[in-house]
Short mmCIF file of C-alpha atoms in Angstrom, two decimals:
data_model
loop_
_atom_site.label_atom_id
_atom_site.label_comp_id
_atom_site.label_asym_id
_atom_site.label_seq_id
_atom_site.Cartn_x
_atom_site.Cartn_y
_atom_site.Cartn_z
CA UNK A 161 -17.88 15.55 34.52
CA UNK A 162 -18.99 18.60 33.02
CA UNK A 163 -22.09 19.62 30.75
CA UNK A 164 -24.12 22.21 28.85
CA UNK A 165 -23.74 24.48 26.34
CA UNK A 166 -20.38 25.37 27.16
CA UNK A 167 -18.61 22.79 27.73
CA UNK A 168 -22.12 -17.61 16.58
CA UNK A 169 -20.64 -17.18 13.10
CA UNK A 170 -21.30 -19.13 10.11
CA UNK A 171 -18.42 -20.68 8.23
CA UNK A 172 -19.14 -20.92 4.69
CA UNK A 173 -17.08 -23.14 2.29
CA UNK A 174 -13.92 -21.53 0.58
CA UNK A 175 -15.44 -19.16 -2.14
CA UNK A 176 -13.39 -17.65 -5.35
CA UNK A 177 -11.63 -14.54 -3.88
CA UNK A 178 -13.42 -11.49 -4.51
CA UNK A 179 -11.59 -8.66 -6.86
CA UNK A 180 -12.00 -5.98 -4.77
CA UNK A 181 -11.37 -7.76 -1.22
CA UNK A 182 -8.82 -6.74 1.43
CA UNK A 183 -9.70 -9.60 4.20
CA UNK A 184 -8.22 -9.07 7.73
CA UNK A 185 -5.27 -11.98 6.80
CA UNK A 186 -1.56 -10.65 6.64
CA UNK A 187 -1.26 -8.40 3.33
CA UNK A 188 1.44 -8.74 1.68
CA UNK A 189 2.77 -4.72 2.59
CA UNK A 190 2.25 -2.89 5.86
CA UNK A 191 -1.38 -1.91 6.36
CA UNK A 192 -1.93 2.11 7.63
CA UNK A 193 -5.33 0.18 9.41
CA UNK A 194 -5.56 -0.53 13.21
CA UNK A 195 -5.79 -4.30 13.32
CA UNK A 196 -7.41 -6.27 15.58
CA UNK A 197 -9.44 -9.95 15.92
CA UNK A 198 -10.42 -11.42 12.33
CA UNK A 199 -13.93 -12.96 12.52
CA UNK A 200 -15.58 -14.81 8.89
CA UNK A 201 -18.67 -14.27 8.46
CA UNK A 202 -21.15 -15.21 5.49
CA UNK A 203 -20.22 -12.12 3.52
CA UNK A 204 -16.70 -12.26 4.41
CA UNK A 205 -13.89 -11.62 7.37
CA UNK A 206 -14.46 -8.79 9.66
CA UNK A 207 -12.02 -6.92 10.94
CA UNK A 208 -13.13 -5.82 15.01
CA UNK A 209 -11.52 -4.92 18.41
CA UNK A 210 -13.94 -5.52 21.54
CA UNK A 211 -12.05 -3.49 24.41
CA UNK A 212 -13.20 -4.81 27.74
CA UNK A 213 -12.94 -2.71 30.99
CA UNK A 214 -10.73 -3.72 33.89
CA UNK A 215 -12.67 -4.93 37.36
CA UNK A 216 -9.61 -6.12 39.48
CA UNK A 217 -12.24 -6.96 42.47
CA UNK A 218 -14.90 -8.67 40.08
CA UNK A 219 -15.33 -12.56 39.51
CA UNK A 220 -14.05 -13.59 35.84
CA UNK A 221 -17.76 -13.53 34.15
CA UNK A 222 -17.83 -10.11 35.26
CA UNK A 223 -16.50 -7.99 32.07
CA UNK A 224 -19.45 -10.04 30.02
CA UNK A 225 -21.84 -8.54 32.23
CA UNK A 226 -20.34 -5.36 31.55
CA UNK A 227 -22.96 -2.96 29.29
CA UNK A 228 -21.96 -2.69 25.38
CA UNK A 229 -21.81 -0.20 23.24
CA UNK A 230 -21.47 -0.81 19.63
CA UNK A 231 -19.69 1.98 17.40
CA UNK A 232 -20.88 2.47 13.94
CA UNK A 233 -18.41 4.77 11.83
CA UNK A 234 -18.98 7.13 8.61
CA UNK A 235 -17.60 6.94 4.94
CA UNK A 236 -14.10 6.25 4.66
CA UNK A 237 -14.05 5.28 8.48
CA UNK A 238 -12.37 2.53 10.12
CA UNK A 239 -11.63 0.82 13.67
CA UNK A 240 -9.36 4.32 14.07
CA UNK A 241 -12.50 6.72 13.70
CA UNK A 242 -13.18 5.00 17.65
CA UNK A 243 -9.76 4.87 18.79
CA UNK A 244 -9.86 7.81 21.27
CA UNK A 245 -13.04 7.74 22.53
CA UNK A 246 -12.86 3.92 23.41
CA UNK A 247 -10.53 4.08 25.95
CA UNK A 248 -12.78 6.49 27.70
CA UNK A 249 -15.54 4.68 27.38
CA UNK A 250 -14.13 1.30 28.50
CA UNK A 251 -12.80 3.36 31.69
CA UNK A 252 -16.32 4.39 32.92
CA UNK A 253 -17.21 0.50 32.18
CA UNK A 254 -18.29 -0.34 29.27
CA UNK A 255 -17.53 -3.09 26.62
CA UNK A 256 -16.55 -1.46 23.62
CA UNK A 257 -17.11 -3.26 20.58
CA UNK A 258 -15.45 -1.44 17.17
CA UNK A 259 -15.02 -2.98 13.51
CA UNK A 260 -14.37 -2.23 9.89
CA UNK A 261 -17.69 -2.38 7.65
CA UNK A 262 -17.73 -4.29 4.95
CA UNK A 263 -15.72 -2.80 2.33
CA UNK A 264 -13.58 -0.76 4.56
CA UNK A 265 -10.60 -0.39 6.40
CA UNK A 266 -9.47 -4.55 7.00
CA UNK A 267 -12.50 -6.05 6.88
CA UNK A 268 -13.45 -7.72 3.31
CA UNK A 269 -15.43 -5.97 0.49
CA UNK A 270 -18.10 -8.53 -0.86
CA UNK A 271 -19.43 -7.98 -4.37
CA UNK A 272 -22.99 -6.66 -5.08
CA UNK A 273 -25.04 -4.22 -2.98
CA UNK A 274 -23.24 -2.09 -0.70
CA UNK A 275 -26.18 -1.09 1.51
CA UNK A 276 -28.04 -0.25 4.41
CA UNK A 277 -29.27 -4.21 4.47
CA UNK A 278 -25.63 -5.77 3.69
CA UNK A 279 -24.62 -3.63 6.69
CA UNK A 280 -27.41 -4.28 9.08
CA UNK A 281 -26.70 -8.05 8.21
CA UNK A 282 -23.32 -7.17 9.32
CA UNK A 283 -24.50 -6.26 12.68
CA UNK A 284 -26.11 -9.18 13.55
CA UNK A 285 -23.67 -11.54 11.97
CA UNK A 286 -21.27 -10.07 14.09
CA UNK A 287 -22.93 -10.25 17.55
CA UNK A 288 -23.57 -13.58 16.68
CA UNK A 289 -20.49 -14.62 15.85
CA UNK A 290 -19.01 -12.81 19.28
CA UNK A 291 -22.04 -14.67 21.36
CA UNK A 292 -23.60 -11.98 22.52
CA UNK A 293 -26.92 -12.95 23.05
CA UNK A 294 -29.87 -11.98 21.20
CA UNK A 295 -31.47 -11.16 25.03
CA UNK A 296 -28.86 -8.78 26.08
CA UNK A 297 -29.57 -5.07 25.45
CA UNK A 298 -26.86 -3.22 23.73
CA UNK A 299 -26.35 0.46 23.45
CA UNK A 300 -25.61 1.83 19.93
CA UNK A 301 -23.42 5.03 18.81
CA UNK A 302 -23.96 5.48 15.18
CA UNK A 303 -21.42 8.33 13.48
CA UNK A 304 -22.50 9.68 10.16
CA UNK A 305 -23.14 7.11 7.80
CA UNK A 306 -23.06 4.66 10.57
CA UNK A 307 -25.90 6.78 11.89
CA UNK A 308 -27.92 5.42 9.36
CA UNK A 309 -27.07 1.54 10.13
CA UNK A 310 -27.80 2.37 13.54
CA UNK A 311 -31.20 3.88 12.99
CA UNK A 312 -31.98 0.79 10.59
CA UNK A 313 -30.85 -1.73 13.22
CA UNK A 314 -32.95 0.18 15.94
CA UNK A 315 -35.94 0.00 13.80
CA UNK A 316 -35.48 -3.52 13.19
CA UNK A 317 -34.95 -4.89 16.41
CA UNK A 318 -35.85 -2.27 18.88
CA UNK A 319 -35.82 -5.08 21.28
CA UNK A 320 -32.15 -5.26 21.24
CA UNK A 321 -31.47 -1.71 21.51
CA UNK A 322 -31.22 -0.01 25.30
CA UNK A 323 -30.35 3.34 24.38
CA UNK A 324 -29.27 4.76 20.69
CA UNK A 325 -26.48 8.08 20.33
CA UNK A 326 -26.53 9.61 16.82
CA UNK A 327 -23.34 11.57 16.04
CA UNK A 328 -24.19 13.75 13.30
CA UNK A 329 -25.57 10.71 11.66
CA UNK A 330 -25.77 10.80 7.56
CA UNK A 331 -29.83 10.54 5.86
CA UNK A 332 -30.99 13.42 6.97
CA UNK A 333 -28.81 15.69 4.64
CA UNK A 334 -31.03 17.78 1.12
CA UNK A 335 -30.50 16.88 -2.12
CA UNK A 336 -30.87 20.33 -3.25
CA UNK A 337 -27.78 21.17 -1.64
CA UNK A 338 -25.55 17.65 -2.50
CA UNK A 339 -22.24 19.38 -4.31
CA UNK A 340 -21.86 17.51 -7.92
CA UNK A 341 -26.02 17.08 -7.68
CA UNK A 342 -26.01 15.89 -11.51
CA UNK A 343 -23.25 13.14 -11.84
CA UNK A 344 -24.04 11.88 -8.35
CA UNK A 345 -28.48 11.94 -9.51
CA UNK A 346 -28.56 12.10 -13.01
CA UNK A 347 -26.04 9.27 -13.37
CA UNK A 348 -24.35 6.78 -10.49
CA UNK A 349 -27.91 6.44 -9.08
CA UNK A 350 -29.56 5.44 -11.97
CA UNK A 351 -28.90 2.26 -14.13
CA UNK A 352 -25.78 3.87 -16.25
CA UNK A 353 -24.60 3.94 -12.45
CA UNK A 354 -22.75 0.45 -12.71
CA UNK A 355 -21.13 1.62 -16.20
CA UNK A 356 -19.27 4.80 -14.61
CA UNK A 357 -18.52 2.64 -11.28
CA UNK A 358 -17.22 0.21 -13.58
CA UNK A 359 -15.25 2.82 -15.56
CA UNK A 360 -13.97 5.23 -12.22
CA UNK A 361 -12.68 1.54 -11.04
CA UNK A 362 -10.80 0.51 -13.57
CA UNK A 363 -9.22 4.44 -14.39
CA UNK A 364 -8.43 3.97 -10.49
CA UNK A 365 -6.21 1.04 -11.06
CA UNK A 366 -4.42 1.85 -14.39
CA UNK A 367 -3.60 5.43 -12.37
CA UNK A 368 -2.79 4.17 -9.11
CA UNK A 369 0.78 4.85 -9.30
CA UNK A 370 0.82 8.46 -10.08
CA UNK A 371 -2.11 9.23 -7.86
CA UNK A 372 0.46 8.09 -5.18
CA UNK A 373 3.03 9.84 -6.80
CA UNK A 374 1.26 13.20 -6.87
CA UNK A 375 -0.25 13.24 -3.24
CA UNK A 376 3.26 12.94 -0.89
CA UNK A 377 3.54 15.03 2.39
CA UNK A 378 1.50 18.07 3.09
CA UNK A 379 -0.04 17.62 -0.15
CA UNK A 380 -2.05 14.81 1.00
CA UNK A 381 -2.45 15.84 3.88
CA UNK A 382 -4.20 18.96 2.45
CA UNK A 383 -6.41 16.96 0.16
CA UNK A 384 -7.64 14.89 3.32
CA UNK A 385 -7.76 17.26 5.70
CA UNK A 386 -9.96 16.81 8.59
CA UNK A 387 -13.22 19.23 9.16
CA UNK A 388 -12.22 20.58 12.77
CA UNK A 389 -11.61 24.31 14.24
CA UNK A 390 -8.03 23.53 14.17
CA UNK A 391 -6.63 21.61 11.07
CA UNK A 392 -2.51 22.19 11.77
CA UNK A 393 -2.92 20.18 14.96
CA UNK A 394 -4.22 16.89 12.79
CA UNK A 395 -2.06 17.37 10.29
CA UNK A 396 -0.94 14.21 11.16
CA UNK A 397 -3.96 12.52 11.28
CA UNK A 398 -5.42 13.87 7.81
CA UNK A 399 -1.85 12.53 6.52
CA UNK A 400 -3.17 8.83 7.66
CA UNK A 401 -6.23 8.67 5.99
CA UNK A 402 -4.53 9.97 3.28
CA UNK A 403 -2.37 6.97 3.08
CA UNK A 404 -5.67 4.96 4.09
CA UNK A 405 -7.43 5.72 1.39
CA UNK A 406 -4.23 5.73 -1.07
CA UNK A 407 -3.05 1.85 0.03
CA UNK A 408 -5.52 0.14 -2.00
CA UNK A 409 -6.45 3.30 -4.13
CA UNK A 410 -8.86 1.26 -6.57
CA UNK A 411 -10.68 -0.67 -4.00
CA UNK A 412 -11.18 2.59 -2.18
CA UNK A 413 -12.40 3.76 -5.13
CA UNK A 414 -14.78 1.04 -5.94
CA UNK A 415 -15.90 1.12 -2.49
CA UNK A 416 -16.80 5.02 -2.25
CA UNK A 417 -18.90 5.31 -5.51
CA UNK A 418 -20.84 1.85 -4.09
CA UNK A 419 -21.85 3.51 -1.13
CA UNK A 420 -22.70 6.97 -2.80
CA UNK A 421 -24.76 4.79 -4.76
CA UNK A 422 -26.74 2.87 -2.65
CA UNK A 423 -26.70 4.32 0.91
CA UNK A 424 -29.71 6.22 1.85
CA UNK A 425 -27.64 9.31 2.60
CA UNK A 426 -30.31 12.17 1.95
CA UNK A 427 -33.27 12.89 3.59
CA UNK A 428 -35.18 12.21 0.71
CA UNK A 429 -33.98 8.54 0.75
CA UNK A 430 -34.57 7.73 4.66
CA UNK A 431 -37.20 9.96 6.03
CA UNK A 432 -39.08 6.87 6.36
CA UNK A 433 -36.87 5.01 8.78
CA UNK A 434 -36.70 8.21 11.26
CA UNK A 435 -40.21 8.62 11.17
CA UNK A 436 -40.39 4.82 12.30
CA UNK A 437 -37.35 6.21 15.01
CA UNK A 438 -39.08 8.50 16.64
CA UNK A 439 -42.23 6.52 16.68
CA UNK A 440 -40.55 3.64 18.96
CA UNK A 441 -39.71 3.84 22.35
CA UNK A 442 -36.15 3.52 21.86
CA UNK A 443 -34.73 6.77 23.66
CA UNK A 444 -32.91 8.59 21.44
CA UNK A 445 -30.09 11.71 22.17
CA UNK A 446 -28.14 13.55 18.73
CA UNK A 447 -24.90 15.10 19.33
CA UNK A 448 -23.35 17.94 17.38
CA UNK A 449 -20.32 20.23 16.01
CA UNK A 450 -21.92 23.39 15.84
CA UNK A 451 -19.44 24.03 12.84
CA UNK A 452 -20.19 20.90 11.36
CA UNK A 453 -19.02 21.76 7.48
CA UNK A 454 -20.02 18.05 6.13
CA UNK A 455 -23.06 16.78 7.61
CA UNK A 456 -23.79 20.81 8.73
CA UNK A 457 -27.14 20.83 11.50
CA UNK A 458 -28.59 23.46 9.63
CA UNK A 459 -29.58 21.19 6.74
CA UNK A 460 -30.90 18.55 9.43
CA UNK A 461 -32.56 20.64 11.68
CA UNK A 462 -35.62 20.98 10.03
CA UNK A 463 -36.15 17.87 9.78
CA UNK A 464 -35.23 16.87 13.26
CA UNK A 465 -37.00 19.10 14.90
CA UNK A 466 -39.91 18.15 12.97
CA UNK A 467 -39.84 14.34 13.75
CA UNK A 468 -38.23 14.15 17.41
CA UNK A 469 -39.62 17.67 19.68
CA UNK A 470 -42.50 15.88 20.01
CA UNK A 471 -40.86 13.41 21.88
CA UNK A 472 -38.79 15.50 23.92
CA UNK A 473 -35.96 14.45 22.36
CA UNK A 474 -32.46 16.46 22.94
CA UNK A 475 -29.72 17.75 20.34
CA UNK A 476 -26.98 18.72 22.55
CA UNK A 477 -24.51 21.02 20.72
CA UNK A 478 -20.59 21.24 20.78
CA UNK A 479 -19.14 24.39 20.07
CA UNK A 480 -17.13 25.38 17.62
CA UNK A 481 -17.18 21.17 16.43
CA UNK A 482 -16.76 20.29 13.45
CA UNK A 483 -17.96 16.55 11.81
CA UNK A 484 -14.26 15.59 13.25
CA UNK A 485 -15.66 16.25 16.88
CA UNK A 486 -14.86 12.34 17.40
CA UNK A 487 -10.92 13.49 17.03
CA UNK A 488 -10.90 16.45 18.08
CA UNK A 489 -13.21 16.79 21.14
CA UNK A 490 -13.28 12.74 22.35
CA UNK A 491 -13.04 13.50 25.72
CA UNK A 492 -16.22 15.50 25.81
CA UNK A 493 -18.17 12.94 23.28
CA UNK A 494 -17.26 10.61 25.47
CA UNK A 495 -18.91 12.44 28.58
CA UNK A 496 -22.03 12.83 26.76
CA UNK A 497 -22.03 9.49 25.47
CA UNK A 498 -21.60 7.99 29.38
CA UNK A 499 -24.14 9.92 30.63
CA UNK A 500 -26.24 8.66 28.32
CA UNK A 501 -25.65 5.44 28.06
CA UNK A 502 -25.79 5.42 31.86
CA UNK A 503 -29.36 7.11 31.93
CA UNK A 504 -27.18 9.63 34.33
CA UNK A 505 -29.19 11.10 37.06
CA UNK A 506 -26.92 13.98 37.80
CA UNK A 507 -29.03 17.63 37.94
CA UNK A 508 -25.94 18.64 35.50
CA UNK A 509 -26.32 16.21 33.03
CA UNK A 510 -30.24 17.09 33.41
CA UNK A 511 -30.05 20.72 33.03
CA UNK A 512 -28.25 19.95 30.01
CA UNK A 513 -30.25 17.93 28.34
CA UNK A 514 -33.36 20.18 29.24
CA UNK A 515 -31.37 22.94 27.79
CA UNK A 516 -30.54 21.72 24.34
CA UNK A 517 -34.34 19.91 24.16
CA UNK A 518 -35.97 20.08 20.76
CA UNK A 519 -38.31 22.65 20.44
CA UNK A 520 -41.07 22.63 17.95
CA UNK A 521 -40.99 26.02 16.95
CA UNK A 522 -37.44 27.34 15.45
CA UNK A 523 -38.19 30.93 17.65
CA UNK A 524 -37.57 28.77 20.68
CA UNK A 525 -34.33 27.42 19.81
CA UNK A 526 -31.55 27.43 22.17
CA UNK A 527 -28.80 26.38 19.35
#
């Protein structure tokens, strides 16, 4: 392995279907989504996958004893934003527990609030409703805007949190610098917010057709292409979200400006609940694309350096990554994220982290 700077659920009666769900039951086409167990909870089904690792020689309880990590994914993310760093972590022994928040990928998108609470909820329904319970420790990897959920889930039950990986993770990013600053402020966050959701909903359905029309083959692939060092090898890949995003096109839609509109995304909007991180005990590691274009370090840094050198807390840096690192450089996340999880005593794995520590003062940086 190699390191451093180089290298139980509530079942509610039958409610009216919602509009704007896509519940883990057959759909009536083929779904671009990875599908895997369907789980109802309060709010609606859940789509999830909990990979277990393979102990030939161990008794049948064994796998349940087996640590697990929960994966938290970004915007737009699914079950597939996991799918090649699970393997890897399932093969150094871990449970591996990934799903589709609300409003995403197969999972169902209930009506109101799209938030950091609805999602947090979502968490704990969930581990419920799998029977994990409430006394085991579980280690947390929280990507982007799932970086958030994972810092608000940490905060709230620090008890039930062993060790907590931020990739990247969203609500740390300025305002100042937020492209489309006055539609996104000066409009879907404030109360005529609900009006233009309304309105970018319904122009979504009525233009559904030619939106799929337009975007075919390397055009869409273009549009959603994928913020790593080398964009022709996941052409692929971008091509599938594409079509991702494009199945339900209004309910995508819907979803996105929901988010935008209630997520704490910006520093501005969560500096609280970091504060309250790095105030806990819960140990903490960030991981990084040095060439991160949409959640770029330099906006974060500040901020993080601020809050977390005091605690000697590490940022450990992958070159030349961009915010697709999980893609494109799995099998080094998933390294970092082993070691981590494992508490790895390994001289390596400590040089490294002693190498990329937080310093206080920006003249000390190693990044």
């Amino acid at each position: 392995m190699a390191f451093g700077p180089t290298a139980s659920a509530e079942h509610p009666q039958p409610r009216r279907p919602d509009p704007h769900s896509n519940p883990c039951s057959p759909p009536s086409k083929s779904s671009p989504f990875l599908r895997g167990e369907c789980l109802r909870l309060p709010k609606g089904e859940v789509n999830y996958q909990l990979h277990e690792p393979h102990l030939p020689h161990a008794e049948n309880s064994a796998n349940s004893a087996a640590p697990l990590v929960v994966c938290l994914h970004g915007l737009n993310g699914s079950v597939s934003s996991f799918a090649k760093i699970s393997p890897l972590l399932v093969q150094t022994g871990f449970r591996v527990l990934v799903f589709d928040l609300y409003g995403f990928g197969l999972s169902a998108s209930p009506s109101g609030r799209l938030d950091v609470e609805i999602y947090v909820d979502q968490v704990v329904k969930l581990l419920e409703g799998l029977k994990v319970p409430s006394t085991e420790k579980i280690f947390l990897l929280g990507f982007s805007m799932g970086g958030v959920i994972a810092v608000e889930f940490t905060n709230r039950f620090p008890e039930r949190v062993r060790r907590l990986l931020l990739v990247a993770p969203g609500g740390l990013l300025q305002r100042s610098k937020t492209p489309c600053k006055p539609l996104l402020f000066g409009c879907l966050r404030t109360r005529l917010g609900g009006c233009l959701l309304a309105a970018a909903t319904l122009l979504a359905c009525c233009c559904s057709c030619c939106v799929k029309r337009s975007l075919r083959g390397d055009k869409l692939a273009n549009r959603f292409e994928l913020d790593v060092r080398e964009p022709v090898k996941f052409k692929d890949v971008s091509r599938e979200n594409g079509e991702r995003f494009l199945w339900n096109f209004h309910r995508s839609v819907n979803v996105y400006l929901r988010v935008l509109r209630r997520m704490p995304l910006w520093c501005e909007d969560f500096q609280d609940s970091y504060e309250a991180l790095a105030k806990g005990r819960t140990p903490v590691l960030f991981l990084w694309g040095d060439s991160d274009c949409t959640v770029p370090y330099s906006e974060a840094e500040h901020e993080v350096r601020k809050l977390f050198a005091p605690r000697g807390v590490s940022c450990c840096m992958l070159p030349e990554s961009g915010h697709g690192l999980l893609m494109e450089d799995a099998v080094q996340v998933s390294h970092y994220a082993a070691a981590w999880f494992c508490d790895l005593k390994d001289p390596t794995w400590k040089s490294c982290l002693d190498h990329w520590r937080l310093q206080a003062n920006p003249v000390a940086s190693q990044v």
